Amino acid sequence: KLIAATGIGTAANPIETTITALEASGGTGGVFIVDLAGGLTIGGVTALLVGVTATGSDIVITALSPLTINEAVTNTGGGNIVLTAAGSAAVDEITINAVIAPTGGNGSITLLAADSINQNANVSAVGTGNITYTARVANVSPGTDLAVLEVFNPNPQQVTLPLGSFTGVRAGQEVVAIGSPFGVLSNT
């Protein structure tokens, strides 16, 4: 359990740990943690503090792998929230079992996983804040210039595009190409 009125670590000098569970309140200075233990769970430390909170600046937590969110991660001061599960193992994933939200101002949320993101709880931003998911490349076909990204249980409010079939396309119909197949298209 970490509690500070004006911040836990800084963007330039995050606190390096080797713990397996974390709860923190960073006050106006935010929370900046790099966990080197090879797996970090947010929550489960004490009943006196819930998850990770800040009232200003950012919350930036990096775990070698995996990163499990079992209690809320909230920033009421409008700062950003960046959660990263980094590494090169098959378990370099983020599992979200509790709310992640910058509730004050226009903070954004960035989720970065070297493997996958499993979303089982609400992830929301207010105002002009954005939510960015980055997950692993599940499969690549260099010959067709195609890659499949894997994001598990994506945000149900995220707009998706239904894909059609090429079998019903007729000459003169409008179509949309996504990406740059074979490098021949640009700005698609």
Short mmCIF file of C-alpha atoms in Angstrom, two decimals:
data_model
loop_
_atom_site.label_atom_id
_atom_site.label_comp_id
_atom_site.label_asym_id
_atom_site.label_seq_id
_atom_site.Cartn_x
_atom_site.Cartn_y
_atom_site.Cartn_z
CA LYS A 1 0.00 0.00 0.00
CA LEU A 2 1.43 3.37 -1.06
CA ILE A 3 -0.08 6.72 -0.05
CA ALA A 4 1.29 10.17 -0.86
CA ALA A 5 -0.30 13.62 -1.02
CA THR A 6 1.83 14.92 -3.90
CA GLY A 7 2.69 11.85 -5.96
CA ILE A 8 4.22 8.40 -6.04
CA GLY A 9 7.22 8.50 -8.37
CA THR A 10 7.35 10.80 -11.39
CA ALA A 11 7.15 10.35 -15.13
CA ALA A 12 10.93 10.77 -15.34
CA ASN A 13 11.66 8.65 -12.26
CA PRO A 14 8.96 6.01 -11.60
CA ILE A 15 9.10 3.83 -8.49
CA GLU A 16 10.56 0.41 -9.40
CA THR A 17 9.12 -2.49 -7.39
CA THR A 18 9.14 -6.27 -7.19
CA ILE A 19 5.71 -6.68 -5.60
CA THR A 20 2.79 -8.83 -6.74
CA ALA A 21 -0.12 -6.70 -5.43
CA LEU A 22 -0.55 -2.92 -5.38
CA GLU A 23 -2.92 -0.34 -3.97
CA ALA A 24 -1.90 3.32 -4.14
CA SER A 25 -3.18 6.84 -3.67
CA GLY A 26 -0.94 9.37 -5.38
CA GLY A 27 -2.78 12.58 -4.58
CA THR A 28 -2.11 15.55 -6.84
CA GLY A 29 1.18 14.18 -8.20
CA GLY A 30 -0.18 10.96 -9.71
CA VAL A 31 1.18 7.41 -9.58
CA PHE A 32 4.18 6.19 -11.59
CA ILE A 33 5.13 2.53 -10.98
CA VAL A 34 7.28 0.01 -12.86
CA ASP A 35 6.92 -3.52 -11.49
CA LEU A 36 9.79 -5.92 -12.18
CA ALA A 37 8.34 -8.97 -10.37
CA GLY A 38 6.83 -10.56 -13.47
CA GLY A 39 3.16 -10.11 -12.61
CA LEU A 40 1.17 -7.42 -10.81
CA THR A 41 -2.38 -7.33 -9.45
CA ILE A 42 -4.12 -4.05 -8.62
CA GLY A 43 -6.07 -4.68 -5.41
CA GLY A 44 -6.18 -7.19 -2.60
CA VAL A 45 -3.75 -5.44 -0.28
CA THR A 46 -5.95 -3.82 2.37
CA ALA A 47 -9.57 -2.85 3.02
CA LEU A 48 -8.47 0.70 3.86
CA LEU A 49 -7.54 1.61 0.29
CA VAL A 50 -9.21 0.55 -2.95
CA GLY A 51 -7.22 0.14 -6.16
CA VAL A 52 -5.12 3.00 -7.51
CA THR A 53 -6.24 6.63 -7.36
CA ALA A 54 -4.90 10.10 -8.12
CA THR A 55 -6.41 13.56 -7.90
CA GLY A 56 -4.01 15.10 -10.41
CA SER A 57 -1.24 14.30 -12.86
CA ASP A 58 -1.23 10.83 -14.48
CA ILE A 59 -1.41 7.20 -13.42
CA VAL A 60 1.23 5.17 -15.29
CA ILE A 61 1.71 1.53 -14.28
CA THR A 62 3.96 -0.89 -16.16
CA ALA A 63 4.27 -4.58 -15.25
CA LEU A 64 6.58 -7.05 -16.93
CA SER A 65 3.59 -9.41 -17.20
CA PRO A 66 0.75 -10.00 -16.62
CA LEU A 67 -1.21 -7.02 -15.24
CA THR A 68 -4.53 -7.80 -13.52
CA ILE A 69 -6.92 -5.03 -12.47
CA ASN A 70 -9.10 -6.38 -9.62
CA GLU A 71 -9.89 -3.00 -8.03
CA ALA A 72 -10.69 0.38 -9.63
CA VAL A 73 -8.07 2.62 -11.23
CA THR A 74 -9.39 6.19 -11.14
CA ASN A 75 -8.03 9.67 -11.70
CA THR A 76 -10.36 12.44 -10.52
CA GLY A 77 -8.03 15.26 -11.54
CA GLY A 78 -8.23 14.90 -15.31
CA GLY A 79 -4.91 13.13 -15.76
CA ASN A 80 -4.31 10.21 -18.10
CA ILE A 81 -4.23 6.52 -17.17
CA VAL A 82 -1.65 4.32 -18.91
CA LEU A 83 -1.52 0.60 -18.06
CA THR A 84 1.10 -1.61 -19.71
CA ALA A 85 1.82 -5.35 -19.61
CA ALA A 86 5.22 -5.51 -21.28
CA GLY A 87 7.48 -8.40 -22.12
CA SER A 88 7.74 -11.23 -24.60
CA ALA A 89 5.90 -14.11 -22.90
CA ALA A 90 2.49 -15.55 -23.80
CA VAL A 91 1.08 -14.14 -20.55
CA ASP A 92 1.91 -10.49 -21.29
CA GLU A 93 -1.73 -9.55 -20.96
CA ILE A 94 -3.96 -7.08 -19.17
CA THR A 95 -7.05 -8.49 -17.48
CA ILE A 96 -9.59 -5.86 -16.46
CA ASN A 97 -11.95 -6.97 -13.67
CA ALA A 98 -12.67 -3.49 -12.25
CA VAL A 99 -13.48 0.00 -13.51
CA ILE A 100 -10.78 2.11 -15.15
CA ALA A 101 -11.81 5.78 -15.43
CA PRO A 102 -10.36 9.28 -15.47
CA THR A 103 -13.48 10.90 -13.99
CA GLY A 104 -12.35 14.52 -13.78
CA GLY A 105 -11.43 16.69 -16.73
CA ASN A 106 -10.48 15.15 -20.07
CA GLY A 107 -8.06 12.35 -19.18
CA SER A 108 -7.44 9.53 -21.64
CA ILE A 109 -6.90 5.81 -21.08
CA THR A 110 -4.19 3.81 -22.86
CA LEU A 111 -3.99 0.03 -22.48
CA LEU A 112 -0.87 -1.62 -23.91
CA ALA A 113 -0.33 -5.39 -23.86
CA ALA A 114 2.33 -7.44 -25.57
CA ASP A 115 -0.15 -10.33 -25.73
CA SER A 116 -3.86 -9.64 -25.12
CA ILE A 117 -6.38 -7.43 -23.34
CA ASN A 118 -9.24 -9.16 -21.51
CA GLN A 119 -11.95 -6.65 -20.62
CA ASN A 120 -14.46 -7.84 -18.01
CA ALA A 121 -15.36 -4.42 -16.54
CA ASN A 122 -16.10 -0.87 -17.66
CA VAL A 123 -13.34 1.28 -19.19
CA SER A 124 -14.57 4.83 -19.75
CA ALA A 125 -13.26 8.33 -20.37
CA VAL A 126 -15.19 11.60 -20.01
CA GLY A 127 -15.10 14.88 -21.90
CA THR A 128 -12.62 14.78 -24.78
CA GLY A 129 -10.64 11.89 -23.27
CA ASN A 130 -9.87 8.92 -25.53
CA ILE A 131 -9.53 5.19 -24.94
CA THR A 132 -6.74 3.43 -26.82
CA TYR A 133 -6.31 -0.35 -26.88
CA THR A 134 -3.14 -1.95 -28.17
CA ALA A 135 -2.86 -5.72 -28.19
CA ARG A 136 -0.81 -8.46 -29.74
CA VAL A 137 -0.60 -9.45 -33.37
CA ALA A 138 -2.38 -12.82 -33.45
CA ASN A 139 -1.50 -13.78 -36.99
CA VAL A 140 0.38 -12.33 -39.94
CA SER A 141 0.24 -13.12 -43.64
CA PRO A 142 3.09 -11.19 -45.34
CA GLY A 143 2.09 -12.49 -48.77
CA THR A 144 -1.32 -10.81 -48.51
CA ASP A 145 -0.18 -7.86 -46.35
CA LEU A 146 -2.68 -8.83 -43.64
CA ALA A 147 -2.43 -8.94 -39.85
CA VAL A 148 -5.02 -9.91 -37.24
CA LEU A 149 -4.90 -8.11 -33.88
CA GLU A 150 -6.31 -9.76 -30.77
CA VAL A 151 -8.30 -7.71 -28.24
CA PHE A 152 -10.47 -9.79 -25.90
CA ASN A 153 -13.84 -8.50 -24.67
CA PRO A 154 -13.52 -5.05 -26.27
CA ASN A 155 -15.51 -2.09 -25.02
CA PRO A 156 -19.13 -2.77 -26.08
CA GLN A 157 -19.62 0.97 -26.72
CA GLN A 158 -16.83 1.01 -29.28
CA VAL A 159 -18.16 1.39 -32.80
CA THR A 160 -17.43 -1.55 -35.08
CA LEU A 161 -17.78 -1.93 -38.81
CA PRO A 162 -19.66 -4.95 -40.13
CA LEU A 163 -17.75 -6.56 -42.98
CA GLY A 164 -19.56 -7.69 -46.12
CA SER A 165 -18.91 -10.36 -48.68
CA PHE A 166 -17.19 -9.83 -52.00
CA THR A 167 -19.57 -12.29 -53.69
CA GLY A 168 -22.38 -9.75 -54.07
CA VAL A 169 -20.24 -6.85 -55.35
CA ARG A 170 -21.12 -5.61 -58.84
CA ALA A 171 -19.27 -3.34 -61.25
CA GLY A 172 -19.85 0.33 -60.37
CA GLN A 173 -20.71 -0.25 -56.68
CA GLU A 174 -18.89 1.69 -54.00
CA VAL A 175 -16.53 -0.36 -51.83
CA VAL A 176 -14.16 0.47 -48.98
CA ALA A 177 -10.65 -0.99 -48.68
CA ILE A 178 -9.11 -1.06 -45.22
CA GLY A 179 -5.33 -0.95 -44.96
CA SER A 180 -2.85 -1.07 -47.80
CA PRO A 181 -3.03 -4.48 -49.43
CA PHE A 182 0.17 -5.24 -51.34
CA GLY A 183 1.24 -1.62 -50.72
CA VAL A 184 -0.78 -0.33 -53.71
CA LEU A 185 -3.30 1.83 -51.83
CA SER A 186 -2.61 4.87 -49.70
CA ASN A 187 -4.69 6.72 -47.11
CA THR A 188 -7.12 3.84 -46.57
#
